Amino acid sequence: MKKFNARQFIPYFVLMVIIAVVLLTFGINTKNWNKLTYNELITELSQGNVTEIVTEEHKADGVYYITGKLKSYGNNDYFKVYAPLSENVQEELTAYYQNSEFKWEVSTNPENNSFLLILVNVVPLVIMAVIAFVLFSRLSGANKGSMDFGKSRAKLVDEGGKKFKDVAGLDEEKEEVEELIDFLKNPKKYNKMGARIPKGVLLVGPPGTGKTLLAKAVAGEANVPFYYISGSDFVELFVGVGASRVRDMFKQAKHTAPCLIFIDEIDAVGRQRGTGLGGGHDEREQTLNQLLTEMDGFGANEGIIVIAATNRPDVLDPALLRPGRFDRQVTVSLPDQKARKAILDVHAKGKIFDKSVNLESLSKRTPGFSGADLENLLNESALLAVRRNKPAITMEEIDEATDRVLMGPAKTSRKYSDKEKMLVAIHESGHAVVGLKLKDAEDVHKITIIPRGQAGGYTMMLPPEEKMVVTTKDELLARITGLLGGRVAEQLFLGEITTGASDDFSKATKIARSMVTRYGMSDLGPIELEEQSEGVFLGRDYNKNRDFSDAVALEIDKEVQKIINSCYKETTRILKENEKLVKLIANTLVEKETITKEEIEELVTTGKLSSSSDESLKELKEEAKELGIKGYTKMTKEELENEIKNSTEK
């Protein structure tokens, strides 16, 4: 429940007080006033026409202020009279009051009443001061950053709860940083030996691999202050602010040493100097210069260790990576199968899984997934289970979550026409059959024609064994052959071609060109003709020198075309020899829309799918109908089993 905050109601309370004071002070004038002279008032008194009088003495103005009513007046009619103090007003009114019957009230002049004087003159000033205080306090809160330009944005975070046991799958990386923890705990041991502990450690790796989590675990294990800041927090519009914040950050750190400073996404401030399109010594470069100076400024064993993380080490300034600054680089790679299993075990805590869920097999089916991807996969699975009102997470939710992470949510509302459905089915079955029949191709795990993201369907293919470093030429050629399977199948079995293979061609062409220009896998020989392109922001692509002549460029294009044409012929041969299998898989896709690995193997082996699953599903629907379960016709087999079980227990 949200806590009550009285401060947010202060402006409204002040506004209400102002309105009340104005109304009480000035009132709402709804009376009709008739102005009389003093002589006319005396005449009315002598004739007995006055019913009430209110007198008020104003010494400062030298007058009596007299108001009242006559017998002939209505409810809202009043008279007012100004009489000089020099006249014997009080005595004359007293004489008429003794001989007549009218109501007489003597009002107190606010000038003579100290309380009213304070209320009228002091209270409005106090209210205005309160309003000004509230407004300025809010403005200063909103612009606190602009008032403290040079203050460090580094946050002192309590990471006592993060330990190495919370970081799964980074065994080698944890070994690299363990001596940092030992130094922070026992610095005298290193001082005695004369050893210099690294001043900075750079964590390098793809997004989501656990760089930030590893840094927090180091602080938690060492039990020292942990300062967290992003590289973008240094750079501001105002000149010199970033450098000032760097100085202030290290000043704070020296007061709390030994401690850790963690700079996330350091490439935002640590890019190479002098490589922009206009060059120049801009604000970012001043900030980087100050960071380099500060890292040189503190001694080897002062107890301050800087840990930085980036996924773009290629754009960092060389001066930042030299010994004495970031001495050590730790590469945090994508997890292998063993590491993925450990990560899944960590994120599976607190979730309810069905007995059919096997995290070991799931780890084998998710090569290339980062730790963040795996956490997102299990979270999506839990959300789907809740959405479907299931008591536990089943493999069905995990399969769906895997597809959602890779391709996006299924677009079930989009309906194919019969012709379009067959086109997509033939296209995907072409990919699948090449994967099934080609020696070095990847294993086919799933085929679907349900549209997701920008794809009308897709074939999930995974390597038979996970590789971390190298890929052979035959495997690259097999990958190109598999990518061309969709277009060849369309041309062979439908007699027409579609735009659905555009992404396949893009991937195949990139692989073929890399084989020629980077990997030396062509008749041009083992020569690197092209480097991996740099970012435009470095200012290098506009004036990039060509490392080859026009004649060699023509040869490169010919070699790329030669590889693509060779793979196209191989794809055509495979699909012609397996025409029946292509059509069988395509027809099954049109009927079922999604085929799993087990069903694919059954189609290849027996030429058909067993009807046992359909018969069992039919029996479950009959049982659900007898139990009166609503919506049973749209439920899956697992959903029917759970609903029948719950109904039976009740």
XYZ file of C-alpha atoms in Angstrom, residues 93-573:
481
model
C -26.798 59.732 18.983
C -27.008 58.998 22.701
C -29.830 61.539 23.072
C -31.862 60.047 20.230
C -31.111 56.489 21.466
C -32.627 57.311 24.899
C -35.856 58.614 23.338
C -36.210 56.122 20.458
C -36.251 52.351 20.020
C -33.479 51.386 17.606
C -30.597 48.965 17.850
C -27.206 50.612 18.373
C -23.883 48.785 18.144
C -20.469 50.328 18.615
C -17.881 48.472 16.419
C -14.222 48.276 17.354
C -11.806 49.925 14.945
C -9.227 47.366 13.636
C -6.578 50.011 14.143
C -7.238 49.843 17.851
C -7.324 46.013 18.021
C -3.877 44.396 18.071
C -5.175 40.926 17.141
C -7.055 42.182 14.101
C -4.077 44.332 13.184
C -1.842 41.259 13.133
C -4.437 39.228 11.279
C -4.891 41.809 8.551
C -1.287 42.969 8.147
C 1.010 40.134 9.262
C -0.803 36.906 8.377
C -0.914 37.593 4.595
C 2.849 38.184 4.646
C 3.400 34.900 6.495
C 1.226 33.056 3.993
C 3.134 34.549 1.079
C 6.424 33.537 2.703
C 5.184 29.947 3.130
C 4.093 29.812 -0.510
C 7.460 31.137 -1.655
C 9.279 28.555 0.499
C 7.236 25.659 -0.901
C 7.733 26.795 -4.498
C 11.468 27.371 -4.161
C 11.986 24.076 -2.325
C 10.245 22.243 -5.149
C 12.199 24.094 -7.798
C 15.471 23.395 -6.056
C 14.508 19.725 -5.746
C 13.655 19.518 -9.439
C 16.886 21.250 -10.420
C 19.114 19.739 -7.795
C 21.414 18.374 -10.481
C 21.776 21.788 -12.070
C 22.730 23.349 -8.743
C 25.383 20.705 -8.041
C 27.115 20.594 -11.413
C 30.391 19.167 -10.268
C 29.120 16.655 -7.709
C 29.690 12.999 -8.454
C 26.685 10.939 -9.536
C 28.201 7.758 -8.137
C 25.819 5.956 -5.795
C 27.029 4.140 -2.724
C 25.185 0.835 -3.041
C 24.884 -1.799 -0.331
C 25.779 -5.065 -2.028
C 26.287 -7.146 1.081
C 23.647 -9.599 -0.118
C 25.366 -10.420 -3.430
C 27.819 -13.311 -3.277
C 29.623 -15.513 -5.772
C 27.000 -18.204 -5.222
C 24.481 -15.842 -6.831
C 26.635 -15.634 -9.978
C 26.212 -18.876 -11.905
C 28.199 -20.016 -14.911
C 31.202 -17.676 -14.565
C 33.699 -19.980 -12.854
C 36.824 -18.819 -14.721
C 35.819 -15.166 -14.469
C 35.320 -15.473 -10.703
C 38.803 -16.947 -10.345
C 40.236 -13.883 -12.114
C 38.739 -11.472 -9.595
C 39.185 -13.529 -6.421
C 42.585 -11.968 -5.698
C 40.935 -8.529 -5.759
C 38.729 -9.674 -2.906
C 41.708 -11.056 -1.017
C 43.558 -7.748 -1.456
C 40.596 -5.716 -0.204
C 40.383 -7.969 2.868
C 44.132 -8.322 3.551
C 46.052 -5.475 1.876
C 49.057 -5.859 4.236
C 49.884 -9.265 2.755
C 50.386 -7.709 -0.673
C 52.187 -4.632 0.679
C 54.684 -6.862 2.460
C 55.482 -8.726 -0.743
C 55.697 -5.496 -2.756
C 52.998 -6.695 -5.133
C 50.910 -4.176 -7.055
C 47.287 -5.129 -7.303
C 45.577 -4.086 -10.562
C 44.174 -0.563 -10.322
C 41.474 -1.315 -12.841
C 39.704 -4.392 -14.166
C 37.789 -4.210 -17.439
C 34.915 -6.670 -17.868
C 34.312 -7.293 -21.561
C 31.466 -9.270 -23.082
C 28.113 -9.263 -24.870
C 25.099 -7.655 -23.173
C 23.364 -9.730 -20.526
C 26.286 -12.009 -19.690
C 26.551 -10.897 -16.046
C 29.280 -8.233 -15.966
C 27.426 -5.953 -13.545
C 26.365 -8.896 -11.394
C 29.976 -10.092 -11.157
C 31.145 -6.638 -10.001
C 28.433 -6.536 -7.316
C 29.441 -10.006 -6.143
C 33.072 -8.862 -5.769
C 31.906 -6.004 -3.519
C 29.644 -8.344 -1.577
C 32.393 -10.914 -1.000
C 34.910 -8.263 0.035
C 32.314 -6.454 2.185
C 33.607 -3.017 1.156
C 31.823 0.154 -0.058
C 30.609 -0.188 -3.633
C 30.181 2.916 -5.796
C 28.067 2.486 -8.925
C 27.972 4.958 -11.821
C 27.218 4.813 -15.535
C 29.589 6.238 -18.118
C 26.849 8.522 -19.417
C 26.515 10.174 -15.971
C 29.820 11.997 -16.492
C 28.973 13.746 -19.747
C 26.853 16.903 -19.521
C 26.001 19.909 -21.658
C 28.131 22.217 -19.501
C 31.855 22.299 -20.159
C 34.018 20.889 -17.366
C 31.184 19.173 -15.477
C 32.303 15.645 -16.379
C 35.886 16.260 -15.274
C 34.651 17.805 -12.026
C 32.479 14.772 -11.336
C 35.416 12.438 -11.905
C 37.489 14.388 -9.362
C 34.658 14.366 -6.841
C 34.079 10.628 -7.306
C 37.683 9.722 -6.535
C 37.719 12.177 -3.640
C 34.738 10.375 -2.070
C 36.331 6.988 -2.742
C 39.574 7.949 -0.969
C 37.616 8.810 2.184
C 36.032 5.326 2.264
C 38.981 3.233 1.006
C 39.334 0.306 0.603
C 36.416 0.377 -1.819
C 35.247 -0.503 -5.312
C 34.182 1.894 -8.065
C 32.112 0.292 -10.806
C 31.701 2.238 -14.079
C 29.064 0.633 -16.266
C 29.157 1.176 -20.056
C 32.498 2.954 -19.868
C 32.587 3.261 -23.671
C 30.196 6.234 -23.289
C 33.081 8.274 -21.900
C 36.177 6.257 -22.816
C 36.040 6.292 -26.622
C 39.185 7.010 -28.569
C 40.158 10.675 -28.674
C 40.567 12.610 -31.887
C 38.585 10.156 -34.030
C 35.333 12.113 -34.354
C 34.292 13.601 -37.658
C 35.497 17.038 -36.584
C 38.124 16.047 -34.055
C 38.319 18.659 -31.310
C 38.799 18.580 -27.569
C 35.168 18.290 -26.548
C 33.597 17.764 -23.145
C 33.766 13.969 -23.358
C 37.497 14.037 -24.076
C 38.124 16.344 -21.110
C 36.265 13.868 -18.907
C 38.374 10.982 -20.237
C 41.587 12.949 -19.642
C 40.550 13.580 -16.041
C 39.738 9.887 -15.556
C 43.182 8.910 -16.846
C 44.832 11.451 -14.562
C 42.922 10.300 -11.476
C 43.776 6.637 -12.103
C 47.433 7.636 -12.281
C 47.071 9.831 -9.202
C 46.341 7.282 -6.502
C 49.058 4.889 -5.386
C 49.343 1.207 -6.069
C 47.927 0.079 -2.733
C 45.585 2.856 -1.657
C 42.703 0.409 -1.675
C 40.690 1.832 -4.573
C 39.925 -0.611 -7.388
C 38.028 0.508 -10.474
C 35.939 -2.098 -12.278
C 34.446 -1.124 -15.623
C 32.156 -2.968 -18.025
C 31.642 -2.606 -21.765
C 30.508 -4.616 -24.763
C 32.557 -2.433 -27.147
C 36.229 -2.751 -26.118
C 37.299 -1.987 -29.705
C 36.283 1.686 -29.375
C 38.104 2.386 -26.092
C 41.088 4.734 -26.013
C 44.439 2.850 -25.887
C 45.615 5.048 -23.013
C 42.775 3.668 -20.921
C 43.941 0.076 -21.410
C 47.642 0.451 -20.728
C 49.236 -1.008 -17.549
C 48.681 1.216 -14.552
C 45.096 1.986 -15.472
C 42.977 -0.932 -16.578
C 45.666 -3.541 -16.098
C 43.484 -6.589 -16.524
C 40.754 -7.520 -18.968
C 38.297 -10.271 -18.074
C 36.202 -11.582 -20.950
C 32.709 -12.553 -19.832
C 31.519 -14.785 -22.666
C 28.151 -16.282 -23.464
C 27.570 -19.326 -21.258
C 28.135 -22.871 -22.501
C 25.724 -25.732 -21.846
C 27.044 -26.426 -18.345
C 26.920 -22.753 -17.417
C 23.393 -22.383 -18.829
C 22.239 -25.258 -16.616
C 23.698 -23.518 -13.554
C 22.057 -20.206 -14.533
C 18.695 -21.906 -15.043
C 18.984 -23.528 -11.596
C 19.527 -20.093 -10.017
C 16.578 -18.454 -11.767
C 14.324 -21.485 -11.243
C 14.247 -20.837 -7.493
C 10.802 -19.753 -6.343
C 9.048 -21.076 -9.460
C 6.759 -24.105 -9.602
C 7.620 -26.553 -12.394
C 5.787 -29.598 -13.641
C 7.542 -32.969 -13.378
C 7.912 -33.035 -17.163
C 10.226 -30.002 -17.147
C 13.892 -30.920 -17.562
C 16.266 -27.987 -17.146
C 19.167 -30.110 -18.401
C 17.528 -30.606 -21.798
C 16.462 -26.945 -21.841
C 20.077 -25.865 -21.395
C 21.035 -27.952 -24.443
C 18.299 -26.328 -26.534
C 19.359 -22.743 -25.823
C 22.846 -22.211 -27.320
C 23.706 -18.551 -27.722
C 21.405 -17.461 -24.885
C 22.914 -15.052 -22.368
C 22.165 -15.160 -18.657
C 19.636 -12.346 -19.085
C 17.946 -14.274 -21.910
C 17.613 -17.376 -19.740
C 16.158 -15.381 -16.855
C 13.689 -13.777 -19.251
C 12.772 -17.183 -20.694
C 11.827 -18.621 -17.295
C 9.972 -15.452 -16.347
C 7.963 -15.539 -19.588
C 7.173 -19.201 -18.885
C 5.832 -18.313 -15.441
C 3.733 -15.477 -16.874
C 2.246 -17.808 -19.504
C 1.416 -20.413 -16.847
C -0.425 -17.786 -14.782
C -2.221 -16.502 -17.883
C -3.406 -20.045 -18.668
C -4.433 -20.722 -15.029
C -2.083 -23.681 -14.694
C -0.861 -24.950 -11.308
C 2.728 -25.351 -12.590
C 5.015 -24.389 -15.476
C 5.033 -27.099 -18.153
C 7.225 -27.695 -21.198
C 4.486 -26.182 -23.326
C 4.978 -22.797 -21.633
C 8.763 -23.122 -21.880
C 8.584 -23.886 -25.619
C 6.286 -20.926 -26.170
C 8.536 -18.671 -24.066
C 11.579 -19.761 -26.107
C 9.804 -18.751 -29.298
C 8.767 -15.445 -27.759
C 12.343 -14.624 -26.717
C 13.753 -15.540 -30.139
C 11.064 -14.268 -32.496
C 8.441 -12.380 -30.492
C 4.846 -13.285 -29.553
C 2.762 -15.392 -31.913
C 0.356 -13.411 -34.090
C -2.572 -15.787 -33.765
C -5.071 -13.207 -35.010
C -3.430 -13.151 -38.449
C -5.063 -15.747 -40.681
C -3.381 -17.151 -43.773
C -5.277 -17.827 -46.954
C -5.044 -21.459 -48.111
C -2.568 -20.517 -50.851
C -0.395 -18.443 -48.521
C -0.457 -21.173 -45.896
C 0.808 -23.742 -48.395
C 3.507 -21.321 -49.611
C 4.871 -20.856 -46.095
C 4.608 -24.589 -45.353
C 6.548 -25.528 -48.520
C 9.160 -22.852 -47.753
C 9.765 -24.069 -44.191
C 9.720 -27.744 -45.166
C 12.450 -26.964 -47.742
C 14.681 -25.618 -44.941
C 13.872 -28.622 -42.756
C 14.553 -31.340 -45.357
C 17.969 -29.867 -46.209
C 18.778 -29.894 -42.489
C 17.618 -33.501 -42.208
C 19.475 -34.862 -45.230
C 22.698 -32.824 -45.394
C 25.665 -34.295 -43.533
C 27.113 -31.191 -41.850
C 23.809 -29.346 -41.363
C 22.366 -28.448 -37.981
C 19.656 -30.559 -36.360
C 16.039 -29.586 -36.949
C 14.246 -29.115 -33.613
C 11.000 -27.429 -34.557
C 9.039 -26.189 -37.572
C 6.148 -23.748 -37.387
C 4.128 -21.628 -39.803
C 2.645 -19.467 -37.053
C 3.806 -15.880 -37.790
C 6.059 -14.230 -35.200
C 7.650 -10.796 -35.465
C 8.604 -10.161 -39.094
C 8.693 -13.869 -39.982
C 5.747 -15.753 -41.457
C 7.169 -18.966 -40.001
C 10.525 -20.414 -39.071
C 12.540 -23.601 -38.706
C 14.520 -23.927 -35.472
C 17.877 -25.545 -36.209
C 20.520 -26.126 -33.543
C 24.047 -27.561 -33.823
C 24.380 -31.230 -32.789
C 27.208 -30.258 -30.445
C 28.040 -26.844 -29.103
C 31.087 -25.064 -30.517
C 32.649 -22.050 -28.876
C 35.507 -21.112 -31.219
C 35.793 -22.402 -34.792
C 33.509 -23.452 -37.618
C 34.613 -25.605 -40.567
C 34.179 -24.765 -44.247
C 31.766 -27.670 -44.748
C 29.597 -26.392 -41.892
C 29.473 -22.901 -43.413
C 28.538 -24.340 -46.812
C 25.868 -26.495 -45.171
C 24.494 -23.390 -43.462
C 24.237 -21.567 -46.797
C 22.613 -24.634 -48.384
C 20.021 -24.764 -45.623
C 19.250 -21.050 -45.990
C 18.538 -21.556 -49.707
C 16.157 -24.447 -49.047
C 13.072 -22.245 -48.797
C 13.509 -20.554 -52.186
C 14.400 -23.818 -53.970
C 11.342 -25.570 -52.503
C 9.058 -22.765 -53.705
C 10.496 -22.953 -57.207
C 10.435 -26.760 -57.473
C 7.077 -27.616 -55.944
C 4.967 -24.482 -56.475
C 6.398 -23.190 -59.722
C 6.738 -19.647 -58.358
C 9.018 -17.645 -56.095
C 8.138 -15.212 -53.296
C 9.735 -12.460 -51.241
C 9.890 -14.708 -48.187
C 13.502 -15.707 -48.846
C 14.972 -12.173 -48.717
C 16.337 -12.558 -45.187
C 17.735 -16.002 -46.076
C 19.616 -14.491 -49.038
C 21.040 -11.713 -46.861
C 22.425 -14.199 -44.331
C 23.753 -16.545 -47.025
C 25.519 -13.715 -48.874
C 27.201 -12.442 -45.695
C 28.505 -15.929 -44.903
C 29.781 -16.444 -48.458
C 31.503 -13.028 -48.571
C 33.163 -13.632 -45.204
C 34.429 -16.991 -46.500
C 36.081 -15.190 -49.424
C 37.359 -11.974 -47.838
C 38.066 -12.915 -44.216
C 38.400 -16.683 -43.805
C 40.434 -17.478 -46.952
C 38.045 -20.251 -48.007
C 38.053 -19.603 -51.774
C 40.289 -19.856 -54.834
C 41.672 -16.383 -54.034
C 43.700 -18.037 -51.308
C 44.310 -17.386 -47.592
C 44.208 -13.606 -47.807
C 42.235 -11.165 -45.641
C 40.749 -8.691 -48.079
C 38.253 -6.946 -45.797
C 38.360 -6.056 -42.130
C 35.395 -6.084 -39.835
C 33.791 -2.678 -40.380
C 34.181 0.040 -37.753
C 31.429 2.283 -36.451
C 30.772 5.493 -38.367
C 31.118 7.524 -35.173
C 34.867 6.796 -35.206
C 35.175 8.752 -38.437
C 36.941 5.971 -40.345
C 34.386 4.706 -42.832
C 34.157 7.893 -44.878
C 37.813 7.800 -45.972
C 38.463 4.070 -45.778
C 41.212 2.949 -48.156
C 40.513 -0.059 -50.368
C 42.963 -2.890 -49.813
C 42.373 -4.384 -53.262
C 42.077 -3.314 -56.881
C 39.001 -3.283 -59.065
C 40.152 -6.516 -60.647
C 40.306 -8.207 -57.238
C 36.881 -6.757 -56.361
C 35.500 -8.447 -59.466
C 37.135 -11.723 -58.439
C 35.598 -11.421 -54.979
C 32.136 -11.002 -56.479
C 32.719 -14.001 -58.740
C 33.849 -16.201 -55.847
C 30.838 -15.193 -53.744
C 28.534 -15.978 -56.654
C 30.331 -19.276 -57.221
C 29.733 -20.363 -53.610
C 26.071 -19.352 -53.688
C 25.430 -21.103 -57.023
C 27.186 -24.272 -55.878
C 25.076 -24.410 -52.712
C 21.926 -23.664 -54.742
C 22.619 -26.671 -56.974
C 23.220 -28.877 -53.938
C 19.957 -27.701 -52.375
C 18.079 -28.460 -55.590
C 19.541 -31.976 -55.722
